Every structure is written in C-alpha cells, then in structure tokens.
C-alpha cells in the first residue's frame, strides 16, 4: 500500500475527533440561512458555462448538473496520470483535483494545471480544482490563507479563462480549523470578491470551517452573507461529511437547511469506513444527496495516509476496496446515479436513445449470484451505462447498474428461477429498448465450494488498547466466489468492535465474517477488502490461517 507524502491523515483525524463534540456541548446553531421562502440570488444575465440558478448548479445550456464523483490527490501523486481515465471508467462525471499554491507543498505550475484541465476534458469529466494548503487554518500552523490561495488562482487566470463550461474553482480546502471558526466568514467573502474583481466568471466553490465539517454551524449561519457577496450569484457551498455526521438526522437536517433556503450545496468530501473516531453514515449521505439532487464527491481515489479511505487499492482500478465498491457500485452509487455533463456531447437536443444491448448470457451461476454479459449498445453520442432488471409477471425491478457490458447480480435465493434483461442509457438520460431476456436458475445452495484464495492481513494503525486492521481477500481462481464466509482466529484476545465490508461474529478468538451486499462476490482474479477496528491487550499477534467457504487460503 502506498503512503501519501503529506499530513492529510492528521487533518481528517482532527475532524473526526470532534464527532460527538457538538452533541456533548449541546450546541445549537440558529438557522441564519434565511427563511425557506427566500430565493437564491439570480445569476448574472450573461451566465458563462457552469452557473447557479435558483439554488441549482446548471450547465451553460441550462441543463441541471448533479456532481457524482471522487477526489484525486494529484499534487502528491503527479505521476498517476491514468487516474482520471480510471475514475471516468467507473462512471464518475466529476473529479475534484488536489492542487498546491506553493505555501505548504510544491506549487502546481500553470502548465501542470492546464494539463489537468485537458485531461479532465479528454475524459469527459467536470473538473473541480482546489488548493489544499489552506487546510485547518487557524489551528494548523502550517496552513496557508485564503488570500494567498486567491492570488494563486489569479496567477492561473490565463489557463482557466474560457474553461467555465468545464472547471469549478474551489478556492481552498477546509480553510479553517476549530479555533475561532467564526473567523472564517470575512476572509471567505474577501477571497470571493478578489476573484470576481480579477474577472473570474467561473462557478466558485467554498468549503466550510471546522476542517470542512461545520459542526459549529458557522457556514450554515453565514451562508447568505457569503453568497450575497458574490455579485454573479455563481457560488456553491461545500460541506465535508466525516464522523461528525454519524446519524441520519444530522445529515438530513444540514442538507435540507440549504435546500430550503435556496442555497446551492455539494458534499465536497465524505467518508464511510468506521475508525476509532466514529462511523459516518454514508448510506444516508448518498441517499439524501440522490433524493435532493445534490452532488457528492467521495474521498478519495487512492494514496491516502490512512488507506481505509482509498477507493482503489494502490491506484489499481481493478482492485476496489470495500469503500470503493460501495461508492461506485452500491445503492445510490456512482454507477447508478451519475449522468455525464451534456457539454461533452449530449444535451436537450439529444433525444436519440442507444440501441438495445445484446441478449445477456449467464455465467458463474451460484446459489445467490449470477454474472451476466452482453453485446454493447451503440449511441450517436455515447453509451454511459447499463441497467440490469429482473423481469417477472408483475413487471420489472432494478437489479444492478454497470458502466461496462458485464454485471454481477447478488442477493438471489438458492434454487430459484429468474429472468433478466438489460437497458442502455446515454449522457442525456435517454434509455434504450429492453434487450431480449435470459432465464437463470440459481444453484441449490452452499456458496462457492473449495474456493481458490489468498488473504493479506495488516495492521493499519495502533493506539493504547486498540488497533485498526485490514483484510484483503483475493480470488486466485477462474470463477467468481460468492457468497462467502471467511474464518480466522486471534491468538491474543483481540476483539473486533466494528467492521466495514463484512459482518463479523466472534466467539472467543474465533471470527466468522459474512459479506456486505457490495462485497458479496469476489470476481475471478479480484479482491475485496475488509476493514475493522478492534480492542487489544499488550500483544497483537496477527492471525496465521484463514479459511474461505471451508477451504484454506494462502496468506500474503
């Protein structure tokens, strides 16, 4: 696993340490967003490219655009030039790119930023560019100011001019810590005004204080003031949701407050895996974002100091972590909800649907899953995804979404007959005619016997009385494994307290893990990754043997 060359984990960890603090001190922020009857400031008469209207992010042609994407740490991994193409291939329509203004890390040059923008456009991704040096200002002595970040953007004006259809300028990442967060408002207003005075017409994104999580409600209370300072009206707020947001009520209350006030908002970063600081409720975040048509950008593609947040392991798109599977392929995930920006070819005038996909063929049938493959559809602009449906006498129900011409349907009942079909869709949301159907009967039961597997186990971090671990289960065979049961034993009395990617049952030192819905199948040659936190004593010996569906696995 690669390790980021930056103190990113510190900033995220500090935010998570405050997960329960707002509740403990009983802090209540009075909604100063303005009454729900208030309308967002109208955009400038000559809206250029991406812009805000009535609290919504629109494209230049007036189409609603909802961000569905991830963050990518370009400034620390400038050599990972394949990442944007890989992110796009997973179905994202947006990428938030980490840059540096030179205050804390090596400055990304105008030529480098121009190359990033060109790469985004070549991969048909909307590009949110952010300066990371501001992270935790006021609490982290190494952090830079929003004013310095604004000067950096002004130095890039020639690079960014004319890219308003494709680029959003996120002035500074998490630009205030937890020390006097009320100080966030004035420099945020000043930075916005400075960019507008310099002639920037792009949509501007501003992050919240409290390391982005706004747990003291400063951004929420002052959002109207900040928004009104932008004479173009092309400003969108960004909330970062980590362990502070561990209940559905907290999440929906925050998002609804902005929507009710007619103020634009995006979840600019969020995490899901639990750790020693708490357990973010990513399911509610994603479901609420989909219900409210708000954008979300998961943290992050790869290379985190804390690898539990890596969506792809070691920048390898074929090795998604359980967090990555959740984001790309889970409920309300990117594969199911992302729509490509119409500036890349689709639009209100694109009414031609793709051709119907070929008849699906069933392979790797188990008692609870089946893998389907079909001939790709064609479209005058481009096919962006497929929807597999289950067909029955009463109609059809969604089964799984995919950005490629294969998909695995899980959660089926043993010894049961099913009928499946496939639709194709394009960037404008046009849907093809339904493919011909395929009939499948699942096996009688017992899962995949005699699994060919290897297991990697590692300790991610330790603290007095506890630790965080990771288990990578790799299918070394030629057929998918699913469903599965993983067994192992701790020797020193360790006890799992939380797990993501699977559900543990522990009896003494013996642990039995069953999969989550999004890790239920391990593809041939693929890997699923489980993360967990556990209590420990003085010793923390790693398990030495693992079994998968009753078969011994090699250890790596």
Coordinates of C-alpha atoms in Angstrom, one line a residue:
X1 CA 0.0 0.0 0.0
X2 CA 1.3 3.4 -0.9
X3 CA 1.7 6.1 1.7
X4 CA 0.9 9.8 0.9
X5 CA 3.7 12.2 1.4
X6 CA 1.6 14.7 3.3
X7 CA -0.2 15.2 6.7
X8 CA -3.6 14.6 5.2
X9 CA -4.5 11.9 7.8
X10 CA -3.9 14.5 10.5
X11 CA -6.4 17.0 9.2
X12 CA -9.1 14.3 8.6
X13 CA -8.3 12.7 12.0
X14 CA -8.7 16.0 13.9
X15 CA -12.1 16.5 12.2
X16 CA -13.2 13.0 13.2
X17 CA -12.1 13.5 16.9
X18 CA -14.9 16.0 17.1
X19 CA -17.5 13.5 16.0
X20 CA -19.6 13.7 19.2
X21 CA -18.5 17.1 20.5
X22 CA -21.4 19.1 19.1
X23 CA -23.9 16.8 20.7
X24 CA -22.0 16.8 24.0
X25 CA -21.9 20.5 24.4
X26 CA -25.5 20.9 23.2
X27 CA -24.5 23.5 20.6
X28 CA -27.5 24.6 18.5
X29 CA -27.0 26.9 15.5
X30 CA -29.9 29.1 14.8
X31 CA -30.7 28.9 11.1
X32 CA -29.4 32.1 9.7
X33 CA -29.6 30.8 6.2
X34 CA -32.7 32.9 5.8
X35 CA -36.3 31.7 5.8
X36 CA -37.2 28.8 3.5
X37 CA -39.2 31.3 1.4
X38 CA -36.0 33.1 0.4
X39 CA -34.8 32.5 -3.1
X40 CA -31.1 32.3 -4.1
X41 CA -29.7 35.3 -5.8
X42 CA -30.2 35.2 -9.5
X43 CA -27.2 34.6 -11.7
X44 CA -25.7 37.2 -13.9
X45 CA -27.6 38.0 -17.0
X46 CA -24.8 36.6 -19.2
X47 CA -24.2 33.3 -17.4
X48 CA -21.0 31.7 -18.7
X49 CA -20.6 28.0 -18.6
X50 CA -21.5 26.2 -15.3
X51 CA -23.5 28.6 -13.2
X52 CA -26.0 28.8 -10.3
X53 CA -29.7 29.5 -10.8
X54 CA -32.4 29.2 -8.1
X55 CA -30.0 27.3 -5.9
X56 CA -29.1 24.7 -8.6
X57 CA -25.9 24.1 -10.5
X58 CA -26.6 24.3 -14.2
X59 CA -24.6 23.9 -17.4
X60 CA -24.3 26.7 -19.8
X61 CA -27.2 25.3 -21.8
X62 CA -29.4 25.4 -18.8
X63 CA -29.3 21.6 -18.0
X64 CA -29.2 20.7 -14.4
X65 CA -25.9 19.1 -13.4
X66 CA -25.5 16.9 -10.4
X67 CA -21.9 16.0 -9.5
X68 CA -21.2 12.4 -8.9
X69 CA -17.5 11.8 -8.5
X70 CA -14.4 11.4 -6.3
X71 CA -11.4 13.3 -5.1
X72 CA -7.9 12.7 -6.6
X73 CA -4.7 13.7 -4.8
X74 CA -2.9 15.0 -7.9
X75 CA -0.4 17.3 -6.2
X76 CA 1.1 14.4 -4.2
X77 CA 0.9 11.9 -7.0
X78 CA 1.6 13.9 -10.2
X79 CA 2.8 10.7 -11.9
X80 CA -0.6 8.9 -11.6
X81 CA -1.8 10.3 -14.9
X82 CA -4.0 7.4 -15.7
X83 CA -6.2 8.1 -12.7
X84 CA -8.7 10.4 -14.3
X85 CA -9.4 7.9 -17.1
X86 CA -9.8 5.1 -14.5
X87 CA -12.2 7.3 -12.5
X88 CA -14.2 8.1 -15.6
X89 CA -14.3 4.4 -16.5
X90 CA -16.0 3.7 -13.1
X91 CA -18.8 6.1 -14.1
X92 CA -17.9 9.4 -12.4
X93 CA -18.9 12.6 -14.1
X94 CA -16.8 14.9 -11.9
X95 CA -13.3 14.8 -10.3
X96 CA -12.1 17.1 -7.5
X97 CA -8.4 17.6 -8.0
X98 CA -6.0 18.4 -5.2
X99 CA -3.5 21.2 -6.1
X100 CA -1.0 23.3 -4.1
X101 CA -0.4 27.0 -4.2
X102 CA 3.2 26.6 -3.0
X103 CA 2.6 27.7 0.6
X104 CA 2.9 24.2 2.0
X105 CA 3.7 21.8 -0.8
X106 CA 5.3 22.2 -4.2
X107 CA 3.3 24.6 -6.3
X108 CA 1.4 23.2 -9.3
X109 CA 2.6 25.2 -12.2
X110 CA 0.3 26.8 -14.8
X111 CA 1.4 24.2 -17.4
X112 CA 0.6 21.4 -15.0
X113 CA -2.9 22.8 -14.2
X114 CA -3.5 23.3 -17.9
X115 CA -2.6 19.6 -18.4
X116 CA -5.0 18.5 -15.6
X117 CA -7.9 20.5 -17.2
X118 CA -7.1 19.0 -20.6
X119 CA -7.1 15.5 -19.0
X120 CA -10.4 16.2 -17.4
X121 CA -11.9 17.3 -20.7
X122 CA -10.4 14.4 -22.6
X123 CA -12.1 12.0 -20.2
X124 CA -15.4 13.9 -20.2
X125 CA -15.1 14.9 -16.6
X126 CA -16.1 18.2 -14.9
X127 CA -13.0 19.4 -13.1
X128 CA -13.2 20.9 -9.6
X129 CA -9.8 22.3 -8.8
X130 CA -8.9 23.0 -5.2
X131 CA -5.9 24.5 -3.2
X132 CA -5.2 22.1 -0.3
X133 CA -2.7 24.3 1.5
X134 CA -5.4 26.2 3.4
X135 CA -6.5 23.0 5.3
X136 CA -7.1 23.8 9.0
X137 CA -6.0 27.4 9.0
X138 CA -6.0 28.9 12.5
X139 CA -5.4 25.6 14.1
X140 CA -2.7 24.1 11.9
X141 CA 0.3 26.4 11.9
X142 CA 1.4 25.1 8.5
X143 CA -1.8 26.1 6.7
X144 CA -2.0 29.0 4.3
X145 CA -4.6 31.7 3.9
X146 CA -7.5 32.0 1.5
X147 CA -6.0 35.3 0.3
X148 CA -2.8 33.5 -0.7
X149 CA -4.9 30.9 -2.5
X150 CA -6.9 33.6 -4.3
X151 CA -3.6 35.1 -5.5
X152 CA -2.6 31.7 -6.8
X153 CA -5.9 31.4 -8.8
X154 CA -5.4 34.9 -10.2
X155 CA -2.0 33.7 -11.4
X156 CA -3.8 30.9 -13.3
X157 CA -6.3 33.2 -14.9
X158 CA -4.9 32.8 -18.4
X159 CA -5.0 29.0 -18.0
X160 CA -8.6 28.9 -16.7
X161 CA -10.2 31.6 -18.8
X162 CA -12.5 30.1 -21.3
X163 CA -12.9 26.9 -19.3
X164 CA -16.0 27.9 -17.5
X165 CA -18.0 25.1 -19.0
X166 CA -15.6 22.5 -17.5
X167 CA -14.0 23.9 -14.4
X168 CA -15.2 24.9 -10.9
X169 CA -12.7 26.8 -8.7
X170 CA -12.7 25.6 -5.1
X171 CA -10.8 28.4 -3.5
X172 CA -9.3 26.5 -0.6
X173 CA -9.8 23.1 1.1
X174 CA -11.2 23.1 4.6
X175 CA -9.9 26.7 5.1
X176 CA -10.4 27.0 8.8
X177 CA -9.9 24.6 11.8
X178 CA -11.7 24.6 15.1
X179 CA -10.1 27.6 16.6
X180 CA -12.4 30.6 16.4
X181 CA -14.3 29.3 13.3
X182 CA -16.3 32.5 13.2
X183 CA -13.2 34.0 11.7
X184 CA -14.0 32.0 8.5
X185 CA -16.6 34.4 7.1
X186 CA -14.7 37.6 6.4
X187 CA -11.7 36.0 4.6
X188 CA -14.1 33.8 2.6
X189 CA -16.0 36.9 1.4
X190 CA -12.8 38.7 0.7
X191 CA -11.4 35.8 -1.4
X192 CA -14.6 35.6 -3.5
X193 CA -14.6 39.3 -4.1
X194 CA -11.0 39.3 -5.0
X195 CA -11.5 36.6 -7.7
X196 CA -14.5 38.4 -9.1
X197 CA -12.6 41.7 -9.2
X198 CA -9.9 39.9 -11.2
X199 CA -12.5 38.9 -13.8
X200 CA -13.2 35.2 -12.9
X201 CA -16.6 34.1 -14.2
X202 CA -16.3 30.5 -13.1
X203 CA -18.6 28.9 -10.5
X204 CA -16.7 29.3 -7.2
X205 CA -16.9 26.7 -4.5
X206 CA -16.2 27.5 -0.8
X207 CA -15.5 24.9 1.9
X208 CA -16.8 25.1 5.4
X209 CA -14.7 25.7 8.6
X210 CA -14.2 23.1 11.4
X211 CA -12.0 21.2 9.0
X212 CA -14.8 21.3 6.4
X213 CA -17.4 19.7 8.7
X214 CA -19.1 22.9 10.0
X215 CA -20.0 21.2 13.2
X216 CA -20.4 24.6 14.9
X217 CA -22.7 25.8 12.1
X218 CA -20.7 28.9 11.1
X219 CA -21.1 28.3 7.3
X220 CA -24.7 27.5 7.8
X221 CA -25.3 30.6 9.8
X222 CA -23.4 32.9 7.4
X223 CA -24.1 31.3 4.0
X224 CA -26.5 34.0 2.9
X225 CA -23.9 36.7 3.7
X226 CA -21.2 34.9 1.7
X227 CA -23.5 34.1 -1.2
X228 CA -24.7 37.7 -1.5
X229 CA -21.1 38.9 -1.6
X230 CA -20.8 37.2 -5.0
X231 CA -22.3 39.7 -7.4
X232 CA -22.6 37.0 -10.1
X233 CA -24.5 34.6 -7.9
X234 CA -22.3 31.8 -9.2
X235 CA -21.1 30.4 -5.9
X236 CA -21.7 26.9 -4.4
X237 CA -21.1 25.8 -0.8
X238 CA -19.2 22.6 0.1
X239 CA -19.7 20.5 3.3
X240 CA -17.3 17.7 4.2
X241 CA -19.0 14.9 6.0
X242 CA -17.0 12.5 8.1
X243 CA -17.5 11.2 11.6
X244 CA -19.4 14.3 12.8
X245 CA -22.2 13.1 10.5
X246 CA -22.9 9.7 12.1
X247 CA -26.7 9.9 12.3
X248 CA -29.4 10.3 9.6
X249 CA -30.9 13.2 11.4
X250 CA -27.7 15.3 11.4
X251 CA -27.2 14.7 7.7
X252 CA -30.7 15.4 6.5
X253 CA -31.1 18.5 8.8
X254 CA -27.9 20.0 7.4
X255 CA -28.6 19.3 3.7
X256 CA -32.3 20.3 4.0
X257 CA -31.3 23.6 5.6
X258 CA -29.5 24.7 2.4
X259 CA -32.1 23.3 0.1
X260 CA -35.0 25.0 2.0
X261 CA -33.1 28.3 1.8
X262 CA -32.5 28.0 -2.0
X263 CA -28.7 28.0 -1.5
X264 CA -26.5 25.6 -3.6
X265 CA -24.6 22.9 -1.8
X266 CA -22.5 19.9 -2.6
X267 CA -21.0 17.2 -0.4
X268 CA -17.4 18.0 -1.5
X269 CA -15.8 15.2 0.6
X270 CA -17.2 12.4 2.6
X271 CA -16.0 9.1 4.1
X272 CA -17.8 5.9 5.1
X273 CA -15.4 3.5 6.8
X274 CA -15.6 3.5 10.6
X275 CA -12.5 4.1 12.6
X276 CA -11.6 5.0 16.2
X277 CA -13.2 8.4 15.8
X278 CA -16.6 7.2 14.8
X279 CA -18.7 5.7 12.0
X280 CA -20.0 8.2 9.3
X281 CA -23.5 7.3 7.9
X282 CA -22.5 7.3 4.2
X283 CA -25.7 5.4 3.3
X284 CA -27.8 8.4 4.4
X285 CA -25.4 10.9 2.8
X286 CA -25.7 9.2 -0.6
X287 CA -29.5 8.5 -0.3
X288 CA -30.2 12.1 0.8
X289 CA -28.0 13.5 -2.0
X290 CA -29.9 11.5 -4.6
X291 CA -33.3 12.5 -3.2
X292 CA -32.4 16.2 -3.1
X293 CA -30.4 16.1 -6.4
X294 CA -27.3 17.3 -4.6
X295 CA -23.8 16.5 -5.8
X296 CA -21.3 14.3 -3.9
X297 CA -17.6 13.7 -4.3
X298 CA -16.2 10.8 -2.2
X299 CA -12.7 10.9 -0.6
X300 CA -10.6 9.6 -2.3
X301 CA -9.3 7.7 -5.2
X302 CA -6.1 6.3 -3.7
X303 CA -2.8 7.2 -1.9
X304 CA -4.2 8.2 1.5
X305 CA -2.0 8.2 4.5
X306 CA -5.0 6.4 6.1
X307 CA -5.6 3.8 3.5
X308 CA -9.0 2.9 4.8
X309 CA -10.2 5.8 2.7
X310 CA -8.7 4.5 -0.5
X311 CA -11.4 3.7 -3.1
X312 CA -8.9 1.9 -5.3
X313 CA -6.0 0.0 -3.8
X314 CA -2.6 1.3 -4.9
X315 CA -4.3 3.3 -7.8
X316 CA -5.4 0.0 -9.4
X317 CA -9.0 0.3 -10.8
X318 CA -9.3 -3.5 -10.8
X319 CA -8.7 -3.6 -7.0
X320 CA -11.5 -1.6 -5.5
X321 CA -11.7 -1.6 -1.7
X322 CA -14.9 -2.3 0.0
X323 CA -15.3 1.5 0.3
X324 CA -14.7 1.8 -3.5
X325 CA -17.3 -0.9 -4.2
X326 CA -19.8 1.0 -2.0
X327 CA -19.2 4.3 -3.8
X328 CA -19.1 3.1 -7.4
X329 CA -21.4 0.1 -7.3
X330 CA -23.6 0.3 -4.2
X331 CA -27.1 1.8 -3.6
X332 CA -27.2 5.4 -4.8
X333 CA -23.7 5.0 -6.0
X334 CA -21.9 6.5 -9.0
X335 CA -22.7 3.7 -11.5
X336 CA -26.4 4.0 -10.8
X337 CA -26.8 7.8 -10.5
X338 CA -24.1 9.6 -12.5
X339 CA -25.0 11.4 -15.7
X340 CA -22.3 12.8 -17.9
X341 CA -22.3 16.6 -18.4
X342 CA -24.1 17.4 -21.7
X343 CA -21.3 19.8 -22.7
X344 CA -19.4 16.7 -23.8
X345 CA -22.0 15.9 -26.5
X346 CA -25.4 15.2 -25.0
X347 CA -28.0 17.9 -24.3
X348 CA -31.6 18.9 -24.5
X349 CA -31.4 18.3 -28.2
X350 CA -30.1 14.7 -27.8
X351 CA -33.3 12.7 -27.9
X352 CA -31.9 9.6 -29.7
X353 CA -31.8 6.6 -27.4
X354 CA -29.0 4.0 -27.6
X355 CA -29.6 0.7 -29.5
X356 CA -30.8 -2.2 -27.3
X357 CA -27.9 -4.2 -25.8
X358 CA -27.4 -7.8 -27.0
X359 CA -29.1 -10.7 -25.3
X360 CA -27.4 -11.2 -21.9
X361 CA -25.6 -14.5 -21.3
X362 CA -25.3 -16.0 -17.8
X363 CA -22.0 -17.3 -16.4
X364 CA -20.7 -18.2 -13.0
X365 CA -24.1 -19.1 -11.6
X366 CA -24.0 -19.8 -7.8
X367 CA -26.8 -20.2 -5.3
X368 CA -27.1 -16.5 -4.7
X369 CA -25.5 -14.7 -7.6
X370 CA -25.0 -14.7 -11.4
X371 CA -22.7 -12.8 -13.7
X372 CA -24.3 -11.5 -16.9
X373 CA -22.5 -10.3 -20.1
X374 CA -24.0 -8.8 -23.3
X375 CA -23.0 -7.2 -26.6
X376 CA -22.6 -3.4 -26.0
X377 CA -25.2 -1.0 -27.3
X378 CA -24.3 1.9 -29.6
X379 CA -25.3 5.6 -29.5
X380 CA -24.8 8.7 -31.6
X381 CA -23.1 10.4 -28.6
X382 CA -22.0 7.6 -26.4
X383 CA -23.4 5.0 -24.0
X384 CA -22.7 5.9 -20.4
X385 CA -24.1 2.9 -18.5
X386 CA -26.4 -0.1 -18.4
X387 CA -29.3 -1.1 -16.1
X388 CA -29.9 -4.8 -15.4
X389 CA -33.5 -5.5 -14.5
X390 CA -35.3 -8.6 -13.1
X391 CA -38.3 -9.5 -15.2
X392 CA -41.4 -11.1 -13.7
X393 CA -45.1 -11.4 -14.5
X394 CA -45.8 -8.3 -12.4
X395 CA -43.3 -6.1 -14.3
X396 CA -39.6 -5.5 -13.7
X397 CA -37.4 -4.4 -10.8
X398 CA -33.9 -2.9 -10.9
X399 CA -31.2 -5.4 -10.2
X400 CA -27.8 -3.7 -10.7
X401 CA -26.2 -0.9 -12.7
X402 CA -22.9 -1.1 -14.6
X403 CA -20.7 1.1 -16.7
X404 CA -19.4 -1.9 -18.7
X405 CA -21.1 -4.7 -20.6
X406 CA -20.9 -7.1 -17.7
X407 CA -22.5 -7.1 -14.2
X408 CA -22.9 -9.5 -11.3
X409 CA -26.3 -9.7 -9.6
X410 CA -26.1 -10.8 -6.0
X411 CA -28.5 -11.5 -3.2
X412 CA -30.5 -14.1 -5.0
X413 CA -32.4 -17.0 -3.5
X414 CA -30.9 -20.6 -3.9
X415 CA -32.7 -23.0 -6.3
X416 CA -34.9 -20.2 -7.8
X417 CA -35.7 -19.3 -11.4
X418 CA -35.0 -15.7 -12.5
X419 CA -35.4 -13.7 -15.8
X420 CA -33.1 -10.8 -16.5
X421 CA -32.8 -8.1 -19.2
X422 CA -30.7 -5.0 -19.8
X423 CA -31.2 -1.4 -20.8
X424 CA -28.5 1.0 -22.1
X425 CA -28.5 4.8 -21.3
X426 CA -26.6 7.8 -22.7
X427 CA -25.4 11.0 -21.2
X428 CA -28.7 12.9 -21.8
X429 CA -30.6 10.2 -19.9
X430 CA -32.1 8.5 -23.0
X431 CA -32.8 4.9 -22.4
X432 CA -32.7 2.1 -25.0
X433 CA -35.3 -0.5 -25.7
X434 CA -35.0 -3.5 -23.4
X435 CA -32.8 -6.4 -24.5
X436 CA -34.0 -9.9 -25.0
X437 CA -34.3 -11.8 -21.7
X438 CA -32.2 -14.6 -20.3
X439 CA -33.5 -17.2 -17.8
X440 CA -31.3 -18.3 -14.9
X441 CA -31.9 -20.8 -12.1
X442 CA -29.6 -20.5 -9.1
X443 CA -27.8 -23.4 -7.6
X444 CA -29.3 -25.3 -4.7
X445 CA -27.0 -23.7 -2.0
X446 CA -23.8 -23.8 -0.1
X447 CA -22.0 -21.0 -1.8
X448 CA -18.8 -21.5 -3.8
X449 CA -17.1 -24.6 -2.5
X450 CA -13.3 -25.2 -2.4
X451 CA -12.5 -21.5 -3.1
X452 CA -9.1 -20.7 -4.5
X453 CA -8.0 -17.8 -2.4
X454 CA -5.2 -15.8 -0.7
X455 CA -5.6 -13.4 2.2
X456 CA -3.5 -10.5 3.2
X457 CA -3.7 -9.2 6.7
X458 CA -2.2 -6.0 8.1
X459 CA -2.4 -3.6 11.0
X460 CA -3.1 -0.1 9.7
X461 CA -2.5 1.7 13.0
X462 CA -2.4 1.1 16.7
X463 CA -3.2 3.0 19.8
X464 CA -3.3 2.0 23.5
X465 CA -5.9 -0.6 23.9
X466 CA -6.9 -0.8 20.3
X467 CA -5.9 -1.0 16.6
X468 CA -7.2 -0.8 13.0
X469 CA -6.8 -3.7 10.7
X470 CA -7.4 -4.6 7.1
X471 CA -8.0 -8.0 5.4
X472 CA -7.7 -8.3 1.6
X473 CA -9.4 -11.4 0.3
X474 CA -8.2 -12.3 -3.2
X475 CA -9.8 -14.8 -5.6
X476 CA -7.0 -16.7 -7.3
X477 CA -9.3 -18.9 -9.2
X478 CA -11.0 -18.6 -12.6
X479 CA -14.7 -18.3 -11.4
X480 CA -16.3 -15.7 -9.1
X481 CA -16.6 -16.6 -5.4
X482 CA -19.9 -15.7 -3.8
X483 CA -21.4 -15.7 -1.3
X484 CA -18.5 -16.3 1.0
X485 CA -17.7 -16.9 4.6
X486 CA -14.2 -16.0 6.0
X487 CA -12.9 -17.6 9.1
X488 CA -9.8 -16.9 11.2
X489 CA -8.7 -16.7 14.8
X490 CA -7.0 -14.2 17.1
X491 CA -4.4 -15.5 19.5
X492 CA -4.1 -12.6 22.0
X493 CA -7.7 -11.9 23.0
X494 CA -8.3 -9.2 20.3
X495 CA -11.9 -8.4 19.8
X496 CA -13.4 -6.7 16.8
X497 CA -15.5 -3.7 17.7
X498 CA -16.5 -2.5 14.2
X499 CA -16.1 -3.7 10.6
X500 CA -16.9 -2.4 7.1
X501 CA -17.2 -4.6 4.1
X502 CA -18.5 -7.5 6.1
X503 CA -20.3 -8.6 9.3
X504 CA -18.3 -10.3 12.0
X505 CA -19.4 -12.9 14.5
X506 CA -16.8 -13.7 17.2
X507 CA -16.7 -16.5 19.7
X508 CA -13.6 -16.2 21.9
X509 CA -10.7 -15.7 19.5
X510 CA -12.6 -17.3 16.5
X511 CA -14.0 -14.9 14.0
X512 CA -16.5 -15.7 11.2
X513 CA -17.2 -12.9 8.6
X514 CA -20.0 -12.8 6.1
X515 CA -20.0 -10.2 3.3
X516 CA -21.8 -6.9 2.9
X517 CA -24.1 -6.6 -0.1
X518 CA -21.4 -4.8 -2.1
X519 CA -18.7 -7.3 -1.3
X520 CA -20.8 -10.5 -1.7
X521 CA -18.9 -11.6 -4.8
X522 CA -15.2 -11.8 -5.3
X523 CA -14.6 -11.7 -9.0
X524 CA -12.1 -14.1 -10.6
X525 CA -8.7 -12.6 -10.1
X526 CA -10.3 -9.8 -8.0
X527 CA -10.1 -8.7 -4.4
X528 CA -12.4 -7.4 -1.7
X529 CA -11.1 -5.5 1.2
X530 CA -12.5 -5.6 4.8
X531 CA -11.5 -3.0 7.4
X532 CA -12.1 -3.1 11.1
X533 CA -11.3 -1.7 14.5
X534 CA -10.6 -3.9 17.5
X535 CA -9.6 -3.9 21.1
X536 CA -6.3 -5.5 22.2
X537 CA -4.1 -6.1 25.2
X538 CA -0.3 -5.8 25.4
X539 CA 0.2 -8.2 22.4
X540 CA -1.3 -8.1 18.9
X541 CA -0.2 -11.2 17.0
X542 CA -1.6 -11.4 13.5
X543 CA -3.8 -14.4 12.6
X544 CA -1.8 -17.0 10.8
X545 CA -4.5 -19.0 9.0
X546 CA -7.6 -18.1 7.0
X547 CA -10.4 -20.2 5.5
X548 CA -12.9 -19.2 2.8
X549 CA -16.0 -21.3 2.4
X550 CA -14.3 -24.1 4.2
X551 CA -11.1 -24.0 2.1
X552 CA -7.7 -22.9 3.4
X553 CA -6.4 -19.8 1.8
X554 CA -2.8 -18.9 1.2
X555 CA -1.5 -15.9 3.2
X556 CA 0.3 -12.9 1.7

